[in-house]
Coordinates of C-alpha atoms in Angstrom, one line a residue:
M14 CA 0.0 0.0 0.0
I15 CA 2.8 2.3 0.9
C16 CA 4.6 1.6 -2.4
S17 CA 1.4 2.2 -4.4
S18 CA 0.8 5.6 -2.7
R19 CA 4.4 6.6 -3.5
R20 CA 3.9 5.7 -7.1
L21 CA 0.7 7.7 -7.3
I22 CA 2.5 10.8 -5.8
Q23 CA 5.3 10.4 -8.3
V24 CA 2.9 9.9 -11.3
A25 CA 0.6 12.8 -10.4
P26 CA 2.9 15.7 -11.5
A27 CA 3.5 13.9 -14.9
V28 CA -0.2 13.4 -15.4
R29 CA -1.0 17.0 -14.5
H30 CA 1.7 18.2 -16.9
A31 CA 0.4 16.0 -19.8
F32 CA -3.2 17.2 -19.1
Q33 CA -2.0 20.8 -19.3
Q34 CA -0.2 20.3 -22.6
R35 CA -3.2 18.5 -24.1
F36 CA -5.7 21.2 -23.3
Q37 CA -3.4 24.2 -23.5
S38 CA -4.3 24.8 -27.1
T39 CA -8.0 24.9 -26.3
I40 CA -7.6 27.9 -24.0
T41 CA -7.8 31.3 -25.8
P42 CA -5.3 33.8 -24.5
K43 CA -6.8 37.0 -23.1
K44 CA -6.2 40.1 -25.2
P45 CA -4.9 43.1 -23.2
S46 CA -7.7 45.5 -22.6
K47 CA -7.7 48.9 -24.3
W48 CA -8.2 50.6 -20.9
R49 CA -5.1 48.9 -19.5
T50 CA -3.1 49.9 -22.6
F51 CA -4.3 53.5 -22.2
K52 CA -3.3 53.5 -18.5
N53 CA 0.1 52.2 -19.4
V54 CA 0.6 54.8 -22.0
I55 CA -0.4 57.5 -19.6
K56 CA 1.8 56.1 -16.8
Y57 CA 4.9 55.7 -18.9
G58 CA 4.3 59.0 -20.7
M59 CA 4.1 60.8 -17.3
V60 CA 7.3 59.1 -16.2
G61 CA 9.0 60.1 -19.5
V62 CA 7.8 63.7 -19.2
A63 CA 8.9 63.9 -15.5
G64 CA 12.3 62.4 -16.4
Y65 CA 12.8 64.8 -19.4
T66 CA 11.8 67.8 -17.3
G67 CA 14.0 66.8 -14.4
Y68 CA 17.0 66.3 -16.7
H69 CA 16.5 69.8 -18.3
M70 CA 16.0 71.4 -14.8
Y71 CA 19.2 69.8 -13.6
M72 CA 21.1 70.9 -16.7
H73 CA 19.6 74.4 -16.3
L74 CA 20.8 74.7 -12.7
H75 CA 24.3 73.3 -13.4
P76 CA 25.8 75.2 -16.4
Q77 CA 29.1 73.8 -17.7
A78 CA 32.4 75.7 -17.7
Q79 CA 32.9 78.1 -20.5
R80 CA 35.8 79.2 -22.6
P81 CA 37.1 82.7 -21.9
L82 CA 36.9 85.5 -24.5
D83 CA 39.3 85.1 -27.4
P84 CA 41.2 88.3 -28.3
N85 CA 41.6 87.0 -31.9
K86 CA 37.9 86.9 -32.5
K87 CA 35.7 89.7 -33.6
T88 CA 33.3 91.2 -31.0
V89 CA 29.6 91.5 -31.4
V90 CA 27.9 94.0 -29.0
I91 CA 24.2 93.5 -28.6
L92 CA 22.1 96.4 -27.2
G93 CA 18.9 95.5 -25.4
S94 CA 17.3 92.3 -24.0
G95 CA 13.9 92.3 -25.7
W96 CA 12.5 89.9 -28.3
A97 CA 15.0 90.6 -31.1
S98 CA 18.1 90.8 -28.9
T99 CA 17.3 87.7 -26.9
S100 CA 16.4 85.6 -30.0
L101 CA 19.8 86.6 -31.4
L102 CA 21.5 85.8 -28.2
K103 CA 20.0 82.3 -28.1
A104 CA 20.9 81.6 -31.7
I105 CA 24.4 83.2 -32.0
D106 CA 27.4 80.9 -32.2
T107 CA 29.9 82.0 -29.5
D108 CA 32.5 79.7 -31.1
L109 CA 32.8 82.3 -33.9
Y110 CA 32.5 85.7 -32.0
N111 CA 33.1 87.3 -28.7
V112 CA 29.6 88.5 -27.5
V113 CA 28.8 91.4 -25.2
V114 CA 25.3 92.3 -24.0
V115 CA 24.4 95.7 -22.7
S116 CA 20.9 96.4 -21.4
P117 CA 19.2 98.5 -18.7
R118 CA 17.5 95.4 -17.5
N119 CA 19.3 92.1 -16.9
Y120 CA 16.3 89.9 -18.0
F121 CA 14.0 89.2 -20.9
L122 CA 10.3 89.9 -20.4
F123 CA 7.6 87.9 -22.2
T124 CA 5.5 90.9 -23.1
P125 CA 2.4 89.2 -24.7
L126 CA 1.2 88.1 -21.2
L127 CA 2.1 91.4 -19.4
P128 CA -1.6 92.5 -19.3
S129 CA -2.3 89.4 -17.1
C130 CA 0.1 90.7 -14.5
T131 CA -1.8 94.0 -14.0
V132 CA -4.7 92.2 -12.2
G133 CA -2.8 89.3 -10.6
T134 CA -3.7 86.5 -13.1
I135 CA 0.1 85.9 -13.6
D136 CA 3.0 86.9 -11.3
V137 CA 5.5 89.2 -13.0
R138 CA 8.4 86.9 -12.1
S139 CA 6.8 84.1 -14.1
L140 CA 7.3 86.1 -17.3
V141 CA 10.9 87.1 -16.6
E142 CA 13.9 85.1 -17.8
P143 CA 17.3 86.4 -16.5
I144 CA 19.7 86.9 -19.4
R145 CA 22.5 85.0 -17.6
F146 CA 20.2 81.9 -17.6
I147 CA 20.8 82.0 -21.4
T148 CA 24.4 83.2 -21.6
R149 CA 25.8 80.7 -19.1
H150 CA 24.7 77.8 -21.3
K151 CA 26.7 79.0 -24.2
S152 CA 30.0 77.3 -25.1
A153 CA 32.0 80.5 -24.6
D154 CA 31.8 83.3 -22.0
I155 CA 29.4 86.2 -22.8
K156 CA 29.8 89.5 -20.9
V157 CA 26.5 90.9 -19.7
Y158 CA 26.4 94.5 -18.4
E159 CA 23.3 96.0 -16.8
A160 CA 23.8 99.5 -18.1
E161 CA 22.5 102.0 -20.5
C162 CA 24.2 102.9 -23.8
I163 CA 24.2 106.7 -24.1
D164 CA 26.4 107.1 -27.2
I165 CA 27.6 105.3 -30.3
D166 CA 30.8 106.4 -31.8
V167 CA 30.6 105.1 -35.4
R168 CA 34.1 106.2 -36.4
D169 CA 35.9 104.6 -33.5
K170 CA 33.5 101.7 -33.5
S171 CA 32.8 102.0 -29.7
I172 CA 29.9 102.6 -27.4
T173 CA 29.7 104.6 -24.1
I174 CA 27.7 103.0 -21.3
V175 CA 26.7 104.2 -17.9
D176 CA 25.6 102.3 -14.8
N177 CA 21.8 102.9 -14.4
S178 CA 21.4 101.1 -11.0
E179 CA 20.5 102.9 -7.8
L180 CA 23.6 101.7 -6.1
K181 CA 26.7 102.9 -7.9
G182 CA 30.4 102.1 -7.5
E183 CA 33.4 104.3 -8.0
N184 CA 33.3 103.9 -11.8
T185 CA 29.9 104.6 -13.5
T186 CA 31.0 105.0 -17.2
S187 CA 32.8 102.8 -19.6
V188 CA 33.7 102.6 -23.3
L189 CA 33.3 99.3 -25.1
P190 CA 34.7 98.5 -28.6
Y191 CA 32.8 96.5 -31.2
D192 CA 33.3 95.0 -34.6
Y193 CA 29.6 94.5 -35.2
L194 CA 26.9 96.3 -33.3
V195 CA 23.3 95.1 -33.0
V196 CA 20.8 97.8 -31.9
G197 CA 17.8 96.1 -30.4
V198 CA 16.8 98.7 -27.8
G199 CA 13.1 98.6 -28.5
A200 CA 10.9 101.7 -28.4
Q201 CA 9.0 103.8 -25.8
S202 CA 5.2 104.5 -25.6
Q203 CA 4.0 107.1 -28.1
T204 CA 2.1 110.1 -26.5
F205 CA 1.8 112.2 -29.6
G206 CA 2.8 115.2 -27.6
I207 CA -0.6 115.2 -25.8
K208 CA -0.4 117.2 -22.6
G209 CA -0.7 115.3 -19.3
V210 CA -0.2 111.8 -20.6
E211 CA 3.2 111.2 -19.0
E212 CA 2.1 112.8 -15.8
Y213 CA -1.2 111.0 -15.2
G214 CA -1.3 108.0 -17.6
C215 CA 0.1 104.5 -17.1
F216 CA 1.9 102.7 -19.9
L217 CA 2.1 99.0 -20.4
K218 CA 5.5 98.0 -21.7
E219 CA 7.7 97.0 -18.8
V220 CA 7.5 95.2 -15.5
W221 CA 7.2 98.4 -13.5
D222 CA 4.4 99.5 -15.7
A223 CA 2.3 96.5 -14.8
Q224 CA 3.1 96.9 -11.1
K225 CA 2.2 100.6 -11.2
I226 CA -1.2 99.8 -12.9
R227 CA -2.0 97.1 -10.3
T228 CA -1.1 99.5 -7.4
K229 CA -3.2 102.4 -8.8
L230 CA -6.1 100.1 -9.6
M231 CA -6.3 98.9 -6.0
D232 CA -5.8 102.5 -4.8
C233 CA -8.9 103.5 -6.8
I234 CA -10.9 100.7 -5.3
E235 CA -9.8 101.2 -1.7
T236 CA -10.2 105.0 -2.0
A237 CA -13.7 104.6 -3.4
A238 CA -14.5 102.4 -0.4
F239 CA -13.4 105.1 2.1
P240 CA -16.3 106.4 4.2
G241 CA -17.8 109.7 3.2
Q242 CA -17.0 109.7 -0.5
T243 CA -19.7 111.3 -2.7
P244 CA -21.4 109.3 -5.4
E245 CA -19.8 111.4 -8.1
E246 CA -16.3 110.8 -6.7
I247 CA -17.0 107.1 -6.3
D248 CA -18.1 106.9 -10.0
R249 CA -14.9 108.8 -11.0
L250 CA -12.6 106.6 -9.0
L251 CA -14.2 103.4 -10.4
H252 CA -14.0 104.5 -14.0
M253 CA -11.1 102.8 -15.7
V254 CA -10.1 104.2 -19.1
V255 CA -8.0 102.4 -21.7
V256 CA -6.6 104.5 -24.6
G257 CA -5.6 102.4 -27.6
G258 CA -7.6 99.7 -29.5
G259 CA -4.7 97.4 -30.4
P260 CA -4.0 94.0 -28.9
T261 CA -2.4 95.5 -25.7
G262 CA -5.4 97.7 -25.0
I263 CA -7.9 95.1 -25.8
E264 CA -6.2 92.4 -23.6
Y265 CA -5.9 94.8 -20.7
A266 CA -9.6 95.7 -20.8
A267 CA -10.4 92.0 -21.0
E268 CA -8.2 91.1 -18.0
L269 CA -9.7 94.0 -16.0
H270 CA -13.2 92.7 -16.8
D271 CA -12.3 89.2 -15.7
F272 CA -10.9 90.6 -12.4
L273 CA -14.1 92.5 -11.8
V274 CA -16.4 89.6 -12.5
E275 CA -14.4 86.8 -10.9
D276 CA -12.9 88.5 -7.9
L277 CA -13.9 92.1 -7.1
S278 CA -17.6 91.1 -7.2
K279 CA -17.0 88.7 -4.3
W280 CA -14.8 90.9 -2.1
Y281 CA -16.2 94.4 -2.9
P282 CA -19.9 93.6 -3.6
E283 CA -20.9 97.2 -2.7
L284 CA -18.5 98.6 -5.4
A285 CA -18.4 95.9 -8.1
G286 CA -21.6 97.1 -9.8
K287 CA -20.3 100.7 -10.1
I288 CA -17.0 99.8 -11.8
K289 CA -17.0 101.0 -15.4
I290 CA -14.5 100.2 -18.2
T291 CA -14.1 102.5 -21.3
L292 CA -11.9 101.9 -24.3
I293 CA -11.0 104.9 -26.6
E294 CA -9.6 104.4 -30.1
A295 CA -8.9 107.1 -32.7
L296 CA -9.4 104.8 -35.7
P297 CA -12.8 103.6 -37.0
N298 CA -12.5 100.3 -35.3
V299 CA -10.4 98.3 -32.8
L300 CA -7.8 95.7 -33.8
P301 CA -7.2 97.1 -37.3
A302 CA -4.7 94.3 -38.1
F303 CA -7.4 91.6 -37.7
S304 CA -10.2 90.5 -40.1
K305 CA -13.6 92.3 -40.1
Q306 CA -15.2 89.2 -38.7
L307 CA -13.0 89.1 -35.6
I308 CA -13.3 92.9 -35.1
D309 CA -17.1 92.5 -35.0
Y310 CA -16.8 89.5 -32.7
T311 CA -14.6 91.5 -30.3
E312 CA -16.9 94.5 -30.3
S313 CA -19.9 92.3 -29.6
T314 CA -18.1 90.4 -26.8
F315 CA -17.2 93.7 -25.2
K316 CA -20.8 94.9 -25.5
E317 CA -21.9 91.7 -23.6
Q318 CA -19.2 92.5 -21.0
R319 CA -20.5 96.1 -20.7
I320 CA -17.2 97.5 -21.8
S321 CA -17.8 100.8 -23.6
I322 CA -15.9 101.4 -26.9
H323 CA -15.5 104.9 -28.3
T324 CA -14.0 104.7 -31.9
K325 CA -13.1 107.7 -34.0
T326 CA -12.4 109.5 -30.7
M327 CA -9.2 111.4 -30.0
V328 CA -7.7 112.4 -26.7
K329 CA -6.8 116.1 -26.7
E330 CA -5.6 116.5 -23.1
V331 CA -5.2 114.5 -19.9
Q332 CA -5.8 116.2 -16.6
E333 CA -5.4 114.8 -13.1
K334 CA -9.1 113.7 -12.9
E335 CA -10.5 114.2 -16.4
I336 CA -9.7 113.4 -20.0
I337 CA -10.6 115.9 -22.7
I338 CA -11.7 114.1 -25.8
Q339 CA -12.9 115.0 -29.4
G340 CA -15.6 112.9 -30.8
P341 CA -16.3 111.7 -34.4
N342 CA -18.1 114.9 -35.3
G343 CA -15.5 117.2 -33.7
E344 CA -17.4 117.8 -30.5
K345 CA -15.4 118.1 -27.3
G346 CA -16.2 116.1 -24.2
V347 CA -15.0 115.4 -20.7
I348 CA -14.5 111.9 -19.2
P349 CA -13.8 111.7 -15.5
Y350 CA -11.5 108.7 -14.6
G351 CA -9.7 107.0 -11.8
L352 CA -7.2 104.9 -13.8
L353 CA -5.8 105.7 -17.3
V354 CA -3.9 103.1 -19.2
W355 CA -2.2 104.4 -22.4
A356 CA -1.5 101.8 -25.1
T357 CA -1.4 103.7 -28.3
G358 CA 1.8 102.7 -30.1
N359 CA 5.6 103.3 -30.1
T360 CA 8.1 106.0 -30.7
S361 CA 11.9 105.9 -30.8
V362 CA 14.0 106.0 -27.6
P363 CA 16.6 108.8 -27.1
L364 CA 19.6 106.7 -28.1
V365 CA 18.0 105.9 -31.5
K366 CA 17.1 109.5 -32.1
R367 CA 20.7 110.5 -31.4
L368 CA 22.0 107.8 -33.7
M369 CA 19.7 109.0 -36.5
T370 CA 21.1 112.6 -36.3
K371 CA 24.6 111.2 -37.2
F372 CA 23.2 110.0 -40.6
P373 CA 20.9 112.8 -41.8
E374 CA 21.1 111.7 -45.4
T375 CA 20.0 108.1 -44.9
Q376 CA 18.2 108.2 -41.6
N377 CA 15.2 110.3 -42.4
V378 CA 12.3 108.2 -41.1
R379 CA 11.0 109.6 -37.9
R380 CA 9.5 106.4 -36.4
G381 CA 12.8 104.5 -36.2
L382 CA 16.1 103.4 -37.8
A383 CA 16.0 102.9 -41.6
V384 CA 17.5 99.5 -42.5
D385 CA 18.1 97.6 -45.8
D386 CA 16.7 94.2 -46.7
W387 CA 19.5 92.6 -44.7
L388 CA 18.6 94.6 -41.5
K389 CA 21.8 96.6 -41.8
M390 CA 21.3 100.2 -40.7
S391 CA 21.3 102.4 -43.8
G392 CA 24.6 104.4 -44.1
T393 CA 26.7 101.8 -42.2
D394 CA 28.5 98.5 -42.8
D395 CA 28.8 97.1 -39.3
I396 CA 25.6 98.2 -37.5
F397 CA 22.4 96.0 -37.5
A398 CA 19.1 97.2 -36.2
L399 CA 16.2 95.0 -35.1
G400 CA 12.7 95.0 -33.6
D401 CA 10.8 98.1 -32.5
A402 CA 14.0 100.3 -32.9
T403 CA 13.6 100.1 -36.7
A404 CA 11.2 101.6 -39.3
T405 CA 10.3 98.7 -41.6
K406 CA 7.3 97.5 -43.5
Y407 CA 6.5 95.0 -40.8
A408 CA 4.3 95.5 -37.8
P409 CA 6.2 96.1 -34.5
T410 CA 5.4 92.8 -33.0
A411 CA 7.2 90.2 -30.9
Q412 CA 6.9 87.7 -33.7
V413 CA 8.7 89.9 -36.2
A414 CA 11.5 90.8 -33.7
A415 CA 12.1 87.2 -32.8
Q416 CA 12.5 86.2 -36.5
Q417 CA 14.8 89.1 -37.1
G418 CA 17.1 88.0 -34.2
K419 CA 17.4 84.5 -35.6
Y420 CA 18.1 85.9 -39.0
I421 CA 21.0 88.1 -37.8
A422 CA 22.5 85.1 -36.1
R423 CA 22.6 83.4 -39.5
V424 CA 24.0 86.5 -41.2
L425 CA 26.8 86.7 -38.7
R426 CA 27.6 83.1 -39.2
Q427 CA 27.9 83.7 -43.0
L428 CA 30.0 86.8 -42.5
H429 CA 32.4 84.8 -40.4
Q430 CA 32.5 82.1 -43.1
I431 CA 33.3 84.7 -45.7
E432 CA 36.2 86.1 -43.7
V433 CA 37.7 82.6 -43.1
L434 CA 37.4 81.5 -46.7
S435 CA 38.9 84.8 -47.9
N436 CA 41.9 84.3 -45.7
Q437 CA 42.3 80.7 -46.8
I438 CA 42.1 81.7 -50.5
E439 CA 44.9 84.2 -50.0
N440 CA 47.1 81.6 -48.5
T441 CA 46.2 78.8 -50.9
K442 CA 48.7 78.2 -53.8
N443 CA 47.1 75.1 -55.3
A444 CA 44.8 76.2 -58.2
E445 CA 42.3 73.3 -57.8
E446 CA 42.0 73.9 -54.0
R447 CA 41.7 77.6 -54.6
D448 CA 38.8 77.2 -57.1
K449 CA 37.0 75.0 -54.7
K450 CA 37.3 77.6 -51.9
L451 CA 36.2 80.3 -54.4
R452 CA 33.0 78.4 -55.1
K453 CA 32.4 78.1 -51.3
L454 CA 33.0 81.8 -50.9
K455 CA 30.6 82.6 -53.6
K456 CA 27.9 80.5 -52.0
A457 CA 28.6 82.0 -48.5
A458 CA 28.5 85.5 -49.9
D459 CA 25.0 85.0 -51.2
I460 CA 23.3 86.2 -48.1
K461 CA 19.5 86.1 -48.5
P462 CA 17.5 89.1 -47.5
F463 CA 15.3 88.9 -44.4
H464 CA 11.9 87.3 -45.1
Y465 CA 9.2 87.5 -42.5
S466 CA 6.9 84.5 -42.1
H467 CA 3.6 85.5 -40.5
Q468 CA 2.4 82.8 -38.1
G469 CA -0.9 84.5 -37.2
S470 CA -2.3 86.9 -34.7
L471 CA -3.9 86.2 -31.3
C472 CA -5.8 88.3 -28.8
Y473 CA -7.6 87.6 -25.6
V474 CA -11.0 89.3 -25.3
G475 CA -12.2 88.3 -21.9
S476 CA -14.6 85.7 -20.4
D477 CA -12.3 82.8 -21.3
K478 CA -12.6 83.8 -25.0
A479 CA -9.9 84.7 -27.5
I480 CA -9.6 85.4 -31.2
A481 CA -7.1 84.0 -33.8
D482 CA -6.4 85.2 -37.3
L483 CA -4.2 82.5 -38.8
P484 CA -2.8 82.1 -42.3
F485 CA -4.4 79.1 -44.0
G486 CA -3.7 78.4 -47.7
P487 CA -4.2 81.4 -49.9
G488 CA -6.3 83.2 -47.2
N489 CA -6.8 83.4 -43.4
L490 CA -8.6 81.3 -40.9
A491 CA -10.5 83.4 -38.4
S492 CA -11.8 81.9 -35.2
G493 CA -13.0 83.1 -31.8
G494 CA -14.4 81.6 -28.6
V495 CA -13.5 79.3 -25.8
A496 CA -11.7 76.7 -28.0
T497 CA -9.6 79.5 -29.4
Y498 CA -8.8 80.6 -25.9
A499 CA -7.4 77.1 -25.2
F500 CA -5.3 77.5 -28.4
W501 CA -4.2 81.0 -27.3
R502 CA -3.0 79.6 -24.0
S503 CA -1.1 76.7 -25.6
A504 CA 0.5 79.0 -28.2
Y505 CA 1.8 81.4 -25.5
I506 CA 3.1 78.5 -23.4
S507 CA 5.0 77.0 -26.3
N508 CA 6.6 80.4 -27.1
L509 CA 7.9 80.9 -23.5
F510 CA 11.7 80.7 -23.7
S511 CA 12.3 78.2 -20.9
A512 CA 10.8 75.2 -19.1
R513 CA 11.0 77.2 -15.9
N514 CA 8.8 80.0 -17.3
K515 CA 6.4 77.4 -18.7
W516 CA 5.8 75.7 -15.4
L517 CA 5.6 79.0 -13.5
V518 CA 2.9 80.4 -15.9
I519 CA 0.9 77.1 -15.8
T520 CA 1.1 77.1 -12.0
D521 CA -0.1 80.7 -11.9
W522 CA -3.1 79.8 -14.0
M523 CA -3.9 76.9 -11.8
K524 CA -3.6 79.1 -8.6
K525 CA -5.9 81.7 -10.1
T526 CA -8.5 79.0 -11.0
L527 CA -8.4 77.3 -7.6
L528 CA -7.7 80.2 -5.2
G529 CA -8.6 83.3 -7.1
R530 CA -6.5 86.4 -7.7
D531 CA -4.7 88.3 -4.9
I532 CA -6.5 91.6 -4.1
S533 CA -3.9 92.9 -1.6
R534 CA -2.3 96.2 -2.3
E535 CA 1.5 96.0 -2.9

């Protein structure tokens, strides 16, 4: 009996194995579910994104050692840190040139989202990218000086800079030589010589402009809430006026409306219904660069949001508490206001005006530096001008300036190649080799003129709606609404210069949605 039991125990695994082999083919294998596949894709995708982001963050915070400046290389001096100058700085090859940056501010500002900072939708720091975050990741050292250029000596090929910081050292002035000079100093707000604009108006071009607007906005609201104010004074303090119907003016009015509806109505219920927004435009309609369909959509959206639009209306004078206007029929009027935001266009900065006086024959366009098709300043061989500092056929937009900066980086690369090939040809005795280098030189010397590729225009119009005028085939694709707003956000996120800025802006949007905007006065 014991032996039989042992045999059964020994046989049982063999029988079980034979049974499994016999019936294995009759069992249909389970197909992986689509839901499980989707979860795996999401899981591994998130791991990949986290790893990619972590790697770039690490590399960003740990820049490599750089080669020092080479005295045998030519020097490119870049004036400014706006769209044009920063795009050039990111694209320029520091293996070919010594590079020096001079700017009154040591950072790049993502200006398209600046209206969002005036009401606390986005923090100002989220739109700022320090210039050294860019220069320290180049292969060779780049000198960055936070200073203002006050003079350009074209004959000696040098510039004079002064320290513009509040805290100054023993030396506050310096002279820097250049071989190529790139003028990308931007422009300042155009006031058209209207009395009182600079004294009482707020511009919207720089960080401090957004901070000033935010402070004055909260001043108006808190002062209106002060006990004993007359109804007339409350109405005046809560009347916000925007002059300029371009994208900047439209987007600020839209952000102000959202701030009113989403936040002020909760925390200042006694004042929210009295706040009034008025937009003044001298032209027949707002957003003249957009299609008629989108202009009508914007105006109808503003009407729904109870934002008043006065077109064909000119500002004649700005006083401390009132604006003198002239209507379409020439009639004069008075508009009391608490906050005035001036967003009417650009004019040249003092440095550009002084530079233009040195070339009276070729620099005769008042709105900026005249340049040729290669963005070389007319009348010079070694000065390039970009962005809002120039007077070109293109609109003064960030999109144009960014493409110009990348273009100049390519031009400088070709100029270096021309110089190297020319020297090699002089020292080459072999005829065949010389002919080969001559062909290369001819190709390098064929520098194509600048060509602007328009990628479309976007504008936020409030209430989570935006408009887009995009090139599509032979014509344009015009769209507006909530879906366009999602596209507007994604487009701006993709255009931010660094992963750091992208995450900061996304976080700010999330904080605004979950926690609301901050209403404290700075």
